[in-house]
XYZ file of C-alpha atoms in Angstrom:
157
model
C -9.273 7.814 -8.088
C -11.170 5.729 -10.631
C -14.221 3.917 -9.266
C -13.458 0.648 -11.060
C -10.123 -1.093 -11.209
C -8.260 -4.362 -11.435
C -7.475 -6.082 -8.165
C -4.486 -8.418 -8.319
C -4.963 -10.442 -5.124
C -4.623 -14.156 -5.898
C -3.526 -13.429 -9.476
C -1.786 -16.543 -10.771
C 1.987 -16.345 -11.202
C 3.060 -15.437 -14.719
C -0.435 -14.157 -15.570
C -0.563 -10.885 -13.634
C 1.403 -8.888 -16.189
C -0.883 -10.024 -19.013
C -4.000 -9.271 -16.938
C -2.776 -5.777 -16.051
C -1.934 -5.002 -19.672
C -5.303 -6.328 -20.864
C -7.159 -4.283 -18.242
C -5.311 -1.110 -19.201
C -5.844 -1.834 -22.910
C -9.569 -2.204 -22.157
C -9.684 1.221 -20.521
C -9.132 0.463 -16.849
C -7.021 3.109 -15.129
C -6.869 1.753 -11.589
C -4.626 -1.145 -10.512
C -4.575 -2.483 -6.932
C -1.726 -4.617 -5.619
C 0.194 -5.213 -2.380
C 3.666 -6.273 -1.310
C 2.088 -9.322 0.351
C 0.558 -10.475 -2.943
C 4.039 -11.138 -4.329
C 3.107 -9.714 -7.731
C 4.197 -6.080 -7.688
C 6.955 -6.826 -10.210
C 4.464 -8.332 -12.663
C 2.061 -5.427 -12.116
C 4.842 -3.047 -13.113
C 5.607 -5.145 -16.192
C 1.962 -4.975 -17.253
C 1.838 -1.221 -16.765
C 4.934 -0.722 -18.930
C 3.740 -3.193 -21.579
C 0.428 -1.333 -21.914
C 2.040 1.847 -23.163
C -0.446 3.894 -21.113
C 1.393 6.869 -19.602
C 2.062 6.360 -15.881
C 0.326 9.609 -14.940
C -2.932 8.248 -16.389
C -2.917 5.173 -14.113
C -3.886 5.130 -10.427
C -1.745 2.557 -8.622
C -2.435 1.434 -5.066
C -0.137 -0.830 -3.087
C 0.041 -1.771 0.563
C 2.549 -1.911 3.409
C 2.971 -5.492 4.607
C 2.791 -6.343 8.329
C 6.513 -7.094 8.866
C 7.420 -3.657 7.452
C 5.548 -1.600 10.072
C 8.772 -0.506 11.779
C 10.404 0.106 8.374
C 7.785 2.127 6.500
C 10.272 4.126 4.404
C 12.038 0.907 3.404
C 8.676 -0.701 2.680
C 7.642 1.898 0.123
C 11.109 1.789 -1.438
C 10.823 -1.992 -1.815
C 7.386 -1.677 -3.440
C 8.523 1.086 -5.801
C 11.508 -1.009 -6.829
C 9.279 -4.055 -7.388
C 6.796 -2.016 -9.418
C 9.513 -0.180 -11.342
C 7.811 3.179 -10.819
C 8.710 6.393 -9.002
C 5.523 6.908 -6.984
C 2.231 5.311 -5.976
C -1.050 7.156 -5.932
C -2.215 5.442 -2.744
C -0.203 3.608 -0.099
C -2.314 1.677 2.388
C -1.445 0.065 5.693
C -2.599 -3.418 4.686
C -3.592 -4.540 8.191
C -3.469 -2.951 11.665
C -0.930 -5.590 12.608
C 2.735 -4.886 13.340
C 4.405 -8.278 13.149
C 8.041 -9.094 13.619
C 9.917 -9.995 10.413
C 11.664 -12.872 12.212
C 8.378 -14.382 13.431
C 5.201 -13.325 11.624
C 3.055 -14.739 14.436
C 4.525 -12.337 17.005
C 3.632 -8.686 17.320
C 5.962 -5.970 18.528
C 5.441 -5.076 22.177
C 6.710 -1.526 21.612
C 4.893 -0.663 18.368
C 1.347 -0.452 17.076
C -0.494 0.696 13.990
C -0.668 4.299 15.233
C 3.152 4.357 15.243
C 3.030 3.004 11.705
C 0.567 5.712 10.664
C 2.909 8.395 12.041
C 5.646 7.017 9.798
C 3.321 6.775 6.798
C 2.367 10.460 7.189
C 6.031 11.334 6.632
C 5.891 9.779 3.147
C 3.357 12.252 1.788
C 5.272 15.033 0.105
C 8.369 12.926 -0.577
C 7.336 12.305 -4.182
C 7.027 8.575 -3.482
C 3.462 8.537 -2.150
C 0.636 10.855 -3.160
C -1.959 9.616 -0.632
C -2.064 7.292 2.361
C -4.822 5.255 3.926
C -5.711 2.062 5.757
C -7.137 -1.289 4.728
C -8.826 -4.057 6.712
C -9.512 -1.818 9.709
C -12.586 -2.411 11.815
C -14.502 0.435 13.436
C -12.672 0.087 16.763
C -9.236 0.452 15.176
C -10.413 3.297 12.929
C -11.678 5.135 16.008
C -8.360 4.558 17.809
C -6.475 5.953 14.831
C -8.769 8.924 14.210
C -8.812 9.890 17.891
C -5.036 9.894 18.229
C -3.681 13.473 18.302
C -0.925 12.574 15.812
C -3.452 11.525 13.186
C -3.737 14.110 10.445
C -7.025 13.786 8.645
C -8.406 15.785 5.774
C -12.147 16.153 6.151
C -12.639 17.691 2.721
C -12.599 21.315 1.592
C -12.836 23.954 4.305
């Protein structure tokens, strides 16, 4: 994973594609986006316009809160938006499982650990190379890491 990349949060509409292409032309090889940013399509356009081979670019995107119960559909939606076959890193954007019909309400029968279990199933499908979390505080990280279903790689053994 490259140490420096282009983040696309708050990228103005109709400028993201140009920014992504310019970054890749300048030598950047890491692009960060998210379903919630509403610019995955433009990110994909910029990647294709750059002419840089896909395998030379690290692309991160994120699962949006209303997709927590539909993780497999969430990655499919992002891949379609981006126009690519896989992402290098798929992050749970927030530890917040909200209902698609009311984004202010959380599911009573679902939490971010359930979401993580579903995300683990994506690794090895060819759609997602790595998974992770974003915007997690220490308390939620500890909850996740202490859950028996959490598979964690602690480096070479």
